[in-house]
CSV table of C-alpha atoms and ligand atoms in Angstrom, one decimal:
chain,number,residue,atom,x,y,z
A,1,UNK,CA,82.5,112.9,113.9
A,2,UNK,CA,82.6,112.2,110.0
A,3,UNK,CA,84.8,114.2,108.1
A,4,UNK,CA,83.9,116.9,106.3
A,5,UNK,CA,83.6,114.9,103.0
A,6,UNK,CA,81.3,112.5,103.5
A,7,UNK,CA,79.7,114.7,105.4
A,8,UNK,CA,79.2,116.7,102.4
A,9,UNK,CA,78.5,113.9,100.1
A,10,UNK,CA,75.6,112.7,102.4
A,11,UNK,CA,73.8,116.1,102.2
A,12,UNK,CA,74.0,115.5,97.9
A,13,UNK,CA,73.5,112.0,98.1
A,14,UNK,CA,70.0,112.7,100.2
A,15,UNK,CA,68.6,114.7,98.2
A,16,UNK,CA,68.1,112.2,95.3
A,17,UNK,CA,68.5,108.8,97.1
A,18,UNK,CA,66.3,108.0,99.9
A,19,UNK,CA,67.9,108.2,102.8
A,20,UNK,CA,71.7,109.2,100.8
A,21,UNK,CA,72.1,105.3,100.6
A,22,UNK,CA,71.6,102.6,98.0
A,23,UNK,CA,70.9,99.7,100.9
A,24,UNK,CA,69.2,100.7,104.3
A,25,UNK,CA,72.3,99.6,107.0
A,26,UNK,CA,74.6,101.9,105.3
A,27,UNK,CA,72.8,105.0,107.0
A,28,UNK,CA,74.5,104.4,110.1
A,29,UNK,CA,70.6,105.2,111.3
A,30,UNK,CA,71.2,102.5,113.8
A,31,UNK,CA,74.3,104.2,115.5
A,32,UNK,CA,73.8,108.0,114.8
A,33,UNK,CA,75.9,110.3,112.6
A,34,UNK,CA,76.1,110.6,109.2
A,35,UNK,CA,78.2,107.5,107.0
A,36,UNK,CA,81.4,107.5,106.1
A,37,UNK,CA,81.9,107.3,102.4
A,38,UNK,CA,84.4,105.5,100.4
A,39,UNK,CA,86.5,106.3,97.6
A,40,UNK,CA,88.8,103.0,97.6
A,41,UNK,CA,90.0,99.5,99.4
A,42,UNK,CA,92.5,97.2,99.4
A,43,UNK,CA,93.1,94.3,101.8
A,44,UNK,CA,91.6,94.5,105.0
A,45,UNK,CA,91.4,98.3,104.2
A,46,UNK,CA,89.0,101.1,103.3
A,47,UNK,CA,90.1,104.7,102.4
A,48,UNK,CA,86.9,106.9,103.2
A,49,UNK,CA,86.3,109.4,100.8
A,50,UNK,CA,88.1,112.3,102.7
A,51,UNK,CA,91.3,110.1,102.7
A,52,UNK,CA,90.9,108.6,105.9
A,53,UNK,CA,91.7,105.1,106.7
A,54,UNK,CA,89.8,101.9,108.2
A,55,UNK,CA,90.5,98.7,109.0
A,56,UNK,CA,87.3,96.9,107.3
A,57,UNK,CA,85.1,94.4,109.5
A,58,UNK,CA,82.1,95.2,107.3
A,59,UNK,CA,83.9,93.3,104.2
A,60,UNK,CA,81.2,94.5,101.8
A,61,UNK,CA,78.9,92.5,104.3
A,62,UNK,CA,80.2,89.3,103.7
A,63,UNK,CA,81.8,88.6,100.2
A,64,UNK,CA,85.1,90.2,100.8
A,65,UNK,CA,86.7,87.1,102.4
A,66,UNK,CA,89.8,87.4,100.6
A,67,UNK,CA,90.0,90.9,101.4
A,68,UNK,CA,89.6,93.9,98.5
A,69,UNK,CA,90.5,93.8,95.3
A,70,UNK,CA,92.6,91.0,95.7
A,71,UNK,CA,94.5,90.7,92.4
A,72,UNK,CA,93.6,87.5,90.7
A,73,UNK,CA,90.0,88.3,91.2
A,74,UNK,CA,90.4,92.0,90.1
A,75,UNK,CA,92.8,90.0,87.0
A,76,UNK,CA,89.7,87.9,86.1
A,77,UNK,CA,87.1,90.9,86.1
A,78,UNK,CA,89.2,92.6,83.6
A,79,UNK,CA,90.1,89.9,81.5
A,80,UNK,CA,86.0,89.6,81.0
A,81,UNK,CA,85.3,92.6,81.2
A,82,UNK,CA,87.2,92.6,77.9
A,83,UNK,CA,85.9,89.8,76.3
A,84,UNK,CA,82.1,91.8,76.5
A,85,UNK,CA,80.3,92.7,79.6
A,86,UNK,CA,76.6,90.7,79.2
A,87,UNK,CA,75.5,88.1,76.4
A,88,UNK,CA,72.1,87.0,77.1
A,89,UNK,CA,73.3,83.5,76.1
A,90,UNK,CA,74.6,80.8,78.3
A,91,UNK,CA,78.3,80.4,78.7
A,92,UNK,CA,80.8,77.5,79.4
A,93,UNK,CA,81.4,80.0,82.5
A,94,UNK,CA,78.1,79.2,84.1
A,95,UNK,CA,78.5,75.6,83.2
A,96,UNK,CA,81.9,75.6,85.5
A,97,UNK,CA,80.4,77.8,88.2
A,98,UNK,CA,77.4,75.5,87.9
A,99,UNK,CA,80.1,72.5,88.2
A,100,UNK,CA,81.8,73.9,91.2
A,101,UNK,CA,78.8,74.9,93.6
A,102,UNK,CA,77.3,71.1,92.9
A,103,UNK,CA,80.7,70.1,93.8
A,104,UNK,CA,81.3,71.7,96.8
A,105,UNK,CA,77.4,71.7,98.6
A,106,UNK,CA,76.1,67.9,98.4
A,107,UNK,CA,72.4,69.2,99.0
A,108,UNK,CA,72.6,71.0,95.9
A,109,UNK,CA,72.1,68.3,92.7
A,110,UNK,CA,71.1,71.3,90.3
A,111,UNK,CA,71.2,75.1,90.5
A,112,UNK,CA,70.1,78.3,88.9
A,113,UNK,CA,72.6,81.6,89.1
A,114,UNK,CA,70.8,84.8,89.7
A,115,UNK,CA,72.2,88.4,90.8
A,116,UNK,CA,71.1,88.4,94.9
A,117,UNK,CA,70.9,86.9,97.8
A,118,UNK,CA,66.9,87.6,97.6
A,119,UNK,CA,66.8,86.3,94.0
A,120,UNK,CA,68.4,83.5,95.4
A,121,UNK,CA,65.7,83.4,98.2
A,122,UNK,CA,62.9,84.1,96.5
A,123,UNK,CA,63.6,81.7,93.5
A,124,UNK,CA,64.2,78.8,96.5
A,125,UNK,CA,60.8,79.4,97.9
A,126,UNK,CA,59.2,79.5,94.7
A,127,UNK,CA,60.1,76.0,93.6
A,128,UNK,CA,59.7,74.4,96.9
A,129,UNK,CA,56.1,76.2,96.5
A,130,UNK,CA,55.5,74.6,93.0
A,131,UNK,CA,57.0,71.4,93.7
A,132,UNK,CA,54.7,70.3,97.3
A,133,UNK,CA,51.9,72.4,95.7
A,134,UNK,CA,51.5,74.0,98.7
A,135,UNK,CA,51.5,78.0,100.1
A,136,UNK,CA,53.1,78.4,103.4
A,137,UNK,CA,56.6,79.3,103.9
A,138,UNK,CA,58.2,79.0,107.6
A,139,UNK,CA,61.1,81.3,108.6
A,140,UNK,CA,62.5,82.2,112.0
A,141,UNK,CA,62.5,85.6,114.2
A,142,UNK,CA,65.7,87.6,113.4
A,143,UNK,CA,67.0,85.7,110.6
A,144,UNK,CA,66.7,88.1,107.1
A,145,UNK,CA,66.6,86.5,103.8
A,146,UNK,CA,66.2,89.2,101.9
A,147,UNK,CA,63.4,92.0,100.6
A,148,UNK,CA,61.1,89.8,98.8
A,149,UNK,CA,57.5,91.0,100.0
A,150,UNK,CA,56.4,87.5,101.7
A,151,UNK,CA,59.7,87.5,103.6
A,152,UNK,CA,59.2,90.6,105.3
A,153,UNK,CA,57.0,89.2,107.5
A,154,UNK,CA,57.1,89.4,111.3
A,155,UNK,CA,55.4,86.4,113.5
A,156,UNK,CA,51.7,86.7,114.1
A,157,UNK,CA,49.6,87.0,117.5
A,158,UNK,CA,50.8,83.6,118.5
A,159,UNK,CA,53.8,81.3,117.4
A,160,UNK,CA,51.4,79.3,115.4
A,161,UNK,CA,49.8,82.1,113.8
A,162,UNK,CA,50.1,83.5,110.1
A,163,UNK,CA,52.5,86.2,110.1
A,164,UNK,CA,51.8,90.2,109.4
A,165,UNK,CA,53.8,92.8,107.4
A,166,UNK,CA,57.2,93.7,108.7
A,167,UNK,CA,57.4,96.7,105.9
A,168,UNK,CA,55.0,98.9,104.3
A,169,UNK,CA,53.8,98.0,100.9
A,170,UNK,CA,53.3,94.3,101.9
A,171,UNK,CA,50.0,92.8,101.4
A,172,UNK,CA,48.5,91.6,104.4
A,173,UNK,CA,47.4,88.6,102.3
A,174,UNK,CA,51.2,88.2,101.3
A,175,UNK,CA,52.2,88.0,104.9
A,176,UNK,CA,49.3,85.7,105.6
A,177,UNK,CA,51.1,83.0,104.3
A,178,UNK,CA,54.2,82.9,106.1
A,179,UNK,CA,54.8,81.9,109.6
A,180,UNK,CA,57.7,83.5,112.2
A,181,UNK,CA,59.0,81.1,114.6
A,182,UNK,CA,61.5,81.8,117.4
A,183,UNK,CA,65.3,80.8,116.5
A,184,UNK,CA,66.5,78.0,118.2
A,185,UNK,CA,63.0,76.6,119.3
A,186,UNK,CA,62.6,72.8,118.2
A,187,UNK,CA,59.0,72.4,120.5
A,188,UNK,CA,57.6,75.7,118.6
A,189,UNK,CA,58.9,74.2,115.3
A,190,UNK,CA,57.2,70.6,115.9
A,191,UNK,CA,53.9,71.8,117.3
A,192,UNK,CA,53.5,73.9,114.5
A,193,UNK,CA,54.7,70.7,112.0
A,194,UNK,CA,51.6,68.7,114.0
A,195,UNK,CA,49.2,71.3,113.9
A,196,UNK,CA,50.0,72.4,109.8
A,197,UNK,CA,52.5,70.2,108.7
A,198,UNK,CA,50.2,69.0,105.9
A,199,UNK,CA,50.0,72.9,104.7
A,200,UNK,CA,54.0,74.1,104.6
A,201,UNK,CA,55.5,74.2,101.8
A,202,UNK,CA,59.1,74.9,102.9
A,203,UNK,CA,61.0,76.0,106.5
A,204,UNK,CA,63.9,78.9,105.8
A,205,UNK,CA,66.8,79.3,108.2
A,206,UNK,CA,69.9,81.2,108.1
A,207,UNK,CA,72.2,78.0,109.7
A,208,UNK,CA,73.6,80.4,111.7
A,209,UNK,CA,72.2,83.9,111.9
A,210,UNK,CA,74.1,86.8,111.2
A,211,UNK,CA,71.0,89.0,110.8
A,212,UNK,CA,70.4,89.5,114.0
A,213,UNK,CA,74.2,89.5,115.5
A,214,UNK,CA,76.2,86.0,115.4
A,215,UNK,CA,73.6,83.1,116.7
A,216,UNK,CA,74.9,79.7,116.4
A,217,UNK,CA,71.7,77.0,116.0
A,218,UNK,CA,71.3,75.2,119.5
A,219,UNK,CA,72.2,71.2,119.3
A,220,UNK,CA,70.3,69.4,117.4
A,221,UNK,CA,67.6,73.0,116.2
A,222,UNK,CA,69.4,72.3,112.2
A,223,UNK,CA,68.4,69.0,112.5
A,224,UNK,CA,64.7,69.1,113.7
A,225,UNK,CA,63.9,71.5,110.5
A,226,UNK,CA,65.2,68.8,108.3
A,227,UNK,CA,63.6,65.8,109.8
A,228,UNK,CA,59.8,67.2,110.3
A,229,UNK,CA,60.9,68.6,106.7
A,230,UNK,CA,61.0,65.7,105.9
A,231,UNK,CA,58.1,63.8,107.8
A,232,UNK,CA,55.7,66.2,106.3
A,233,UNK,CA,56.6,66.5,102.7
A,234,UNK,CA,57.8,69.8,103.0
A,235,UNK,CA,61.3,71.6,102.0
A,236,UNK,CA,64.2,72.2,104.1
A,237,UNK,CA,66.1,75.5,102.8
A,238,UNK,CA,69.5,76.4,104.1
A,239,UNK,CA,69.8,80.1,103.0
A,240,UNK,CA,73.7,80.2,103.2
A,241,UNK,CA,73.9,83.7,101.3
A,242,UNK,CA,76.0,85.2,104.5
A,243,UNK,CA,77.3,81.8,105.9
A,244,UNK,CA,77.9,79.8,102.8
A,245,UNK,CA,82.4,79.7,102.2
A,246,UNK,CA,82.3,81.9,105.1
A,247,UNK,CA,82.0,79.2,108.0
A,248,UNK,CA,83.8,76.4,105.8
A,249,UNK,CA,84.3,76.3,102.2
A,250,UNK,CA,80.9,74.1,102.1
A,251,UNK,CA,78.7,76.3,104.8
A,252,UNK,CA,77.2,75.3,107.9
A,253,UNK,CA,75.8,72.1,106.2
A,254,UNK,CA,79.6,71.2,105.8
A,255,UNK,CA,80.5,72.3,109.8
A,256,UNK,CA,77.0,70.4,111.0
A,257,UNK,CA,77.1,67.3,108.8
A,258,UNK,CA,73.8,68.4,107.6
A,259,UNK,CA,72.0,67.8,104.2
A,260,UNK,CA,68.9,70.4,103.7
A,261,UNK,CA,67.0,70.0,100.6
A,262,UNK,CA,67.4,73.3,99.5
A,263,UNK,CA,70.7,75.7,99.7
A,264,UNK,CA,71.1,79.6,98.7
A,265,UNK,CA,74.3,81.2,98.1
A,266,UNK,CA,75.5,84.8,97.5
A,267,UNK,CA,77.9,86.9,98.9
A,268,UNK,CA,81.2,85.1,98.5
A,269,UNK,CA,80.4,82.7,95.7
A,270,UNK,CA,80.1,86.4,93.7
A,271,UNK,CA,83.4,87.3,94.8
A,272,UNK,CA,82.1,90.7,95.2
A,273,UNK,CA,80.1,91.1,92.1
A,274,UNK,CA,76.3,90.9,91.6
A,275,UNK,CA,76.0,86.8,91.6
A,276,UNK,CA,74.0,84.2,93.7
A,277,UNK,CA,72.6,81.3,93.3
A,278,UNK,CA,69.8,78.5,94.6
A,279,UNK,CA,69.4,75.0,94.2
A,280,UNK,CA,69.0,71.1,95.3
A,281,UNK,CA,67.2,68.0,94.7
A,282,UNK,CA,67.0,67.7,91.7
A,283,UNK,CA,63.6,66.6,91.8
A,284,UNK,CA,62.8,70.4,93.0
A,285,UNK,CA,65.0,72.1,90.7
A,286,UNK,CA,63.6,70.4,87.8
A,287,UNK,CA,60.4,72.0,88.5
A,288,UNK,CA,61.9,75.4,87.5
A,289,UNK,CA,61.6,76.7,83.9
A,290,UNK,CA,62.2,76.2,81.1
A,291,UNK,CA,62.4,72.5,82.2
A,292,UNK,CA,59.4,72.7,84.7
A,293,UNK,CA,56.5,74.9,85.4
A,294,UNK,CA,58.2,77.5,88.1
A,295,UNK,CA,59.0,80.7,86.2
A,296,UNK,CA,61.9,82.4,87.3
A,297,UNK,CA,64.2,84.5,85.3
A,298,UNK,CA,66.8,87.3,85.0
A,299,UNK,CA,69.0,89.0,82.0
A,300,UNK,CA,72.2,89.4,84.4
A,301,UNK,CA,71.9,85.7,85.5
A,302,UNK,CA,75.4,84.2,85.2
A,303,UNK,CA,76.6,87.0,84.1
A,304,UNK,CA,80.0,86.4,82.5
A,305,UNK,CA,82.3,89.1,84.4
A,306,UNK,CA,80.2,88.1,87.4
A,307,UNK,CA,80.8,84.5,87.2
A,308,UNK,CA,84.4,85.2,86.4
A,309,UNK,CA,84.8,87.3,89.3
A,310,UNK,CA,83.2,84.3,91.2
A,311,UNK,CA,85.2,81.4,90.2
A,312,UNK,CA,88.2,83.0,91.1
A,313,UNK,CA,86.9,83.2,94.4
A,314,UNK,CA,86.3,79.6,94.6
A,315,UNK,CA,89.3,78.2,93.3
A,316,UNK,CA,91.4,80.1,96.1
A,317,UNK,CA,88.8,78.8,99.3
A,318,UNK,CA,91.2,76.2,100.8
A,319,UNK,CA,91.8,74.4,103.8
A,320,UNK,CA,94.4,76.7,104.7
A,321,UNK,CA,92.4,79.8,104.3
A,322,UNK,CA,90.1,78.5,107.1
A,323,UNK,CA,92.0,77.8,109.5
A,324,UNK,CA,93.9,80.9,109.1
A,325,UNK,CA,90.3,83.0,109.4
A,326,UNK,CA,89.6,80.5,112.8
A,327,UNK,CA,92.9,81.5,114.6
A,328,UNK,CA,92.1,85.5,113.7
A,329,UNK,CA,88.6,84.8,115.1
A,330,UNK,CA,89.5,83.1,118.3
A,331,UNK,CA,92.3,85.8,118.9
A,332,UNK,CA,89.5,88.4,118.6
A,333,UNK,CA,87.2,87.1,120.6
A,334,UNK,CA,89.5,86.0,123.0
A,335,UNK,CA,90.9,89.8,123.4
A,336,UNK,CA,87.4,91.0,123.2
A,337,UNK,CA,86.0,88.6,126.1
A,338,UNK,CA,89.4,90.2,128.4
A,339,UNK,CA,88.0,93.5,127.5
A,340,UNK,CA,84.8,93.1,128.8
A,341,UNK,CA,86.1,91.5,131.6
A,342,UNK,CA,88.4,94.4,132.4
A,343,UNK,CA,85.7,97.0,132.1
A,344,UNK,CA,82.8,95.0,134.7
A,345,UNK,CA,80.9,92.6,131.8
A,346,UNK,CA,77.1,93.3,130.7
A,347,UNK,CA,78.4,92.6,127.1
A,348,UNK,CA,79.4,88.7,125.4
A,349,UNK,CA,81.2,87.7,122.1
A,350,UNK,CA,79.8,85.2,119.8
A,351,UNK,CA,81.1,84.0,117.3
A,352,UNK,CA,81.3,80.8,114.3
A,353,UNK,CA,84.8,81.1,112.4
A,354,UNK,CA,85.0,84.7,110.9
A,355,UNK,CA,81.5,85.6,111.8
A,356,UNK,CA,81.7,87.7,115.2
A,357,UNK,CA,79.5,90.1,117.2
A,358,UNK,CA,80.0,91.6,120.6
A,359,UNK,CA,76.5,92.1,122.1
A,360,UNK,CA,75.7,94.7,124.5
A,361,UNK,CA,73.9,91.9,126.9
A,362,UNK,CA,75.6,89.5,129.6
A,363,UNK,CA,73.4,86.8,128.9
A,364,UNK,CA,74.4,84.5,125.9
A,365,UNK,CA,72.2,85.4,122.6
A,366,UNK,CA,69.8,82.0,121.6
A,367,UNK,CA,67.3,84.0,120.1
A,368,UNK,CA,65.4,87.1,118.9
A,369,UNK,CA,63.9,88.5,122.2
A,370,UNK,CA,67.8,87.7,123.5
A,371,UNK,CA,69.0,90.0,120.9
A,372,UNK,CA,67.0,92.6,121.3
A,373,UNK,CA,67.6,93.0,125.1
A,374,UNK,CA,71.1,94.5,123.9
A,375,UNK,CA,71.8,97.8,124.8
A,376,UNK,CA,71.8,99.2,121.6
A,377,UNK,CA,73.3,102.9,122.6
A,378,UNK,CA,75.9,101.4,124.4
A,379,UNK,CA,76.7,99.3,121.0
A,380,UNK,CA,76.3,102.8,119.5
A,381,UNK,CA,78.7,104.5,121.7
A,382,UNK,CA,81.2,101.8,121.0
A,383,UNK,CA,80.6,101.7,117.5
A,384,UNK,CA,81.6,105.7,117.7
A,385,UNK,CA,85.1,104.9,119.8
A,386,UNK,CA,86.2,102.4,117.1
A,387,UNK,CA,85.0,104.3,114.2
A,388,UNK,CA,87.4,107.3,115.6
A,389,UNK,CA,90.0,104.8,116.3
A,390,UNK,CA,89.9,103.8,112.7
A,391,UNK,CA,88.1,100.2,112.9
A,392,UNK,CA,85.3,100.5,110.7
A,393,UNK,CA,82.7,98.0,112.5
A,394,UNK,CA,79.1,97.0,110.7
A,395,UNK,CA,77.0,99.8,111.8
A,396,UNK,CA,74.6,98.0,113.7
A,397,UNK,CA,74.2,96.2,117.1
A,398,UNK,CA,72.2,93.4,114.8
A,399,UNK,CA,74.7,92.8,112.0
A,400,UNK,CA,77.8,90.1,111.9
A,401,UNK,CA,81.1,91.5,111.8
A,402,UNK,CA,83.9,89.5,109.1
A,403,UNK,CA,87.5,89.3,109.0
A,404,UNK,CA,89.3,88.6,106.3
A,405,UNK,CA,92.5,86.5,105.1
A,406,UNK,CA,93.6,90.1,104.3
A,407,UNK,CA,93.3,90.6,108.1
A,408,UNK,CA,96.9,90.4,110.2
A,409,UNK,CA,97.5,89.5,113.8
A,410,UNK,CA,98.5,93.0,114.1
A,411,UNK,CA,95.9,94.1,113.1
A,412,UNK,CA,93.6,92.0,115.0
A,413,UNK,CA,95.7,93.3,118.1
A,414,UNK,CA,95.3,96.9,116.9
A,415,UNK,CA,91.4,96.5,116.7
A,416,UNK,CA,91.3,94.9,120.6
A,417,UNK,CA,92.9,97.6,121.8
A,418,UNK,CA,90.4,100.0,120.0
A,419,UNK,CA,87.9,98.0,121.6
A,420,UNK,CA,88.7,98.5,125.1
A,421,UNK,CA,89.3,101.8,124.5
A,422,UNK,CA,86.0,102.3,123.2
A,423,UNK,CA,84.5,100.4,125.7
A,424,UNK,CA,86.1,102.4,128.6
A,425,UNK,CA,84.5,105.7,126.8
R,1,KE4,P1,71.0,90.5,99.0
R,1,KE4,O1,69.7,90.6,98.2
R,1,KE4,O2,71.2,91.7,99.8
R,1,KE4,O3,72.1,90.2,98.0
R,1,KE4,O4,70.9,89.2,99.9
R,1,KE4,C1,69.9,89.1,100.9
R,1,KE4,C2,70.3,88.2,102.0
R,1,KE4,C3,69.8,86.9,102.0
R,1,KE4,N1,70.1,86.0,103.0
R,1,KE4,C4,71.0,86.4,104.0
R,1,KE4,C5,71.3,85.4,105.1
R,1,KE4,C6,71.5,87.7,104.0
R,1,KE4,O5,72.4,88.1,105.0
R,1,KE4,C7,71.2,88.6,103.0
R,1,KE4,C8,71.7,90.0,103.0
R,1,KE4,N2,72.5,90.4,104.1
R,1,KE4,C9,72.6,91.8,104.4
R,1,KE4,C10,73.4,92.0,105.6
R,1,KE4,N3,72.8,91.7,106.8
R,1,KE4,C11,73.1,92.6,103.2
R,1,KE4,C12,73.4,94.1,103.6
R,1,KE4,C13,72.4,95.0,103.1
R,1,KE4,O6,71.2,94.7,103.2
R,1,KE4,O7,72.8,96.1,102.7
């Protein structure tokens, strides 16, 4: 039960924002009761708004990989801050943030900053678009690259088939041009290459999903989107918003030995603040205004604090960091995986470094129609036991959970034992 609070907060909140919340997920719709609201965090912590405290697997959905308000990042906010909030005008900052993303992600030769993951997105799309001349966009069932209208798009009648609206408010002539193809399905992906291959203008993946729980790519599923890319004059994009520093310091590309010709960042590279980012070949990127003909624009791009907030992140991603986050991991999905043992199966842990979701299914989770055999009020009960048991886990059976550096063997012990105490409930 929420305390009294939030509770309280939720009725306000509802009656001038739709739904009490500023992003969908955060109504805990998808596991009942009302959301806990929260007033502070620190570390792998959250204090809720009636003075309760979590230990935080949510991690702002991704960027808080450090933990909260870690000090040098909080250190380079307000030394911006300071030094004027917004310009308008470009900045050696963006030059350096510009610097360090080419640095670290090969398949990015240029890039543009923006403010969101679905800026980023949306921006990608749009230059691949202008640069083969051509309209359709391929994405894959499950994966979520944000709210732009021709990414809300669910697959068609058949595989091959243009996809309809997944939201109200979407032209069915929008979703017209964007084909759904099941995750982790290389034949689906090459018959529709032979069948329209001359007509797609770019593929979309999330390397590894997190939108619809943790799904690692099957062997060699990375690498068929690049090479009929490839083969038909179309553009590879690696939307790496969620996975992008979180897996290594360099993505998924980095981890597969992969080089897509189009990457999109968010998330971490913002170290918490509004700041993304898109780019790659230069040959694409130089299609993008003012240089090139693809208009795409923004007056908080690269914003200063932002970017500040952002390149503090980056300089403190090292090699230690990640293997620190892999040995939390694996001792959290090794204690989960006894847990289910102990209480009879019919649930499975995946995971890819700090990424992790316990599905309410025995079978392992490949795709989409996997996914969403999970037993989503079981995940909902469970979610309940370790909310009450002070683990605040992402609201949803189809979300990717995060640890932190912030994150303690401790406490990794302290949230197994929640677990199979939630599980036994
Ligand atoms: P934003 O526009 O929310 O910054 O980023 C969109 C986006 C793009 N690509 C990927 C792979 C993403 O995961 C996201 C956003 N992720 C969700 C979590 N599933 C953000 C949380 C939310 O929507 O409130």
């Amino acid at each position: 039960m929420t305390d009294p609070t939030s509770r309280s907060l939720f009725e306000r909140a509802c009656r001038v924002i739709p739904g009490g919340v500023n992003s969908p997920v955060r109504a805990f719709r998808a596991v009942g009761g009302s959301p806990v609201f929260i007033a502070s965090a620190a570390g792998a912590h959250l204090t809720g708004a009636g003075g309760q405290r979590y230990l935080d697997y949510v991690g702002s959905w991704g960027p808080m990989i450090l933990g909260h308000a870690h000090p040098a990042i909080v250190a380079a906010i307000q030394a911006a801050a300071a030094r004027g909030t917004s310009y308008g005008a470009p900045t050696e900052l963006e030059v350096r943030f510009a610097e360090a993303l080419v640095a670290l992600y090969p398949s990015i030769e240029m890039m543009r900053a923006v403010s969101s993951g679905t800026e980023a997105t949306m921006g990608a799309l749009r230059a691949a678009r202008g640069f083969t001349g051509r309209d359709v966009v391929v994405k894959f069932e499950g994966c979520y690259h944000g709210h732009a209208d021709f990414l809300l798009v669910k697959a068609g009648s058949g595989a091959a088939t243009f996809g309809v609206p997944d939201s109200a408010g979407v032209p069915a002539q929008t979703a017209a041009n964007t084909v759904t193809l099941p995750f982790n399905d290389v034949a689906a992906l090459r018959a529709l290459f032979a069948s329209r291959g001359s007509e797609i203008a770019a593929v979309i993946v999330e390397p590894v999903v997190g939108n619809m729980g943790v799904v690692p790519p099957a062997p060699g599923f990375l690498e068929a989107i690049v090479s009929e890319c490839a083969a038909a004059g179309a553009v590879s994009v690696f939307d790496e918003v969620m996975t992008g520093c979180r897996v290594a310091r360099g993505g998924m590309q980095e981890r597969a030995g992969i080089k897509p010709d189009m990457t999109c960042l968010g998330k971490i590279v913002g170290g918490g603040l509004p700041l993304a980012a898109y780019g790659g070949k230069r040959a694409i990127m130089e299609k993008v205004a003012p240089l090139g003909p693809v208009y795409q624009a923004g007056t908080l791009s690269g914003n200063p604090v932002a970017v500040s907030a952002g390149l503090a992140m980056l300089e403190r991603l090292d090699d230690a960091l990640y293997a620190r986050l892999e040995a939390l991991g694996a001792r959290l999905e090794a204690g989960f995986t006894r847990a289910i043992a102990k209480h009879g199966g019919g649930a499975c842990v995946q995971r890819v470094g700090s990424m992790i979701t316990l599905f309410f299914t025995a079978s392992p989770v490949r795709s989409w129609s996997d996914a969403k055999a999970s037993d989503t009020k079981a995940f909902a009960r469970w979610h309940a036991g370790l909310l009450a048991r002070g683990v605040y886990w992402p609201p949803s059976q189809y979300e990717a959970a995060f640890i932190s550096a912030a994150h303690t063997d401790a406490d990794i012990d302290a949230t197994i034992k929640a677990a199979d105490e939630a599980l036994g409930v």
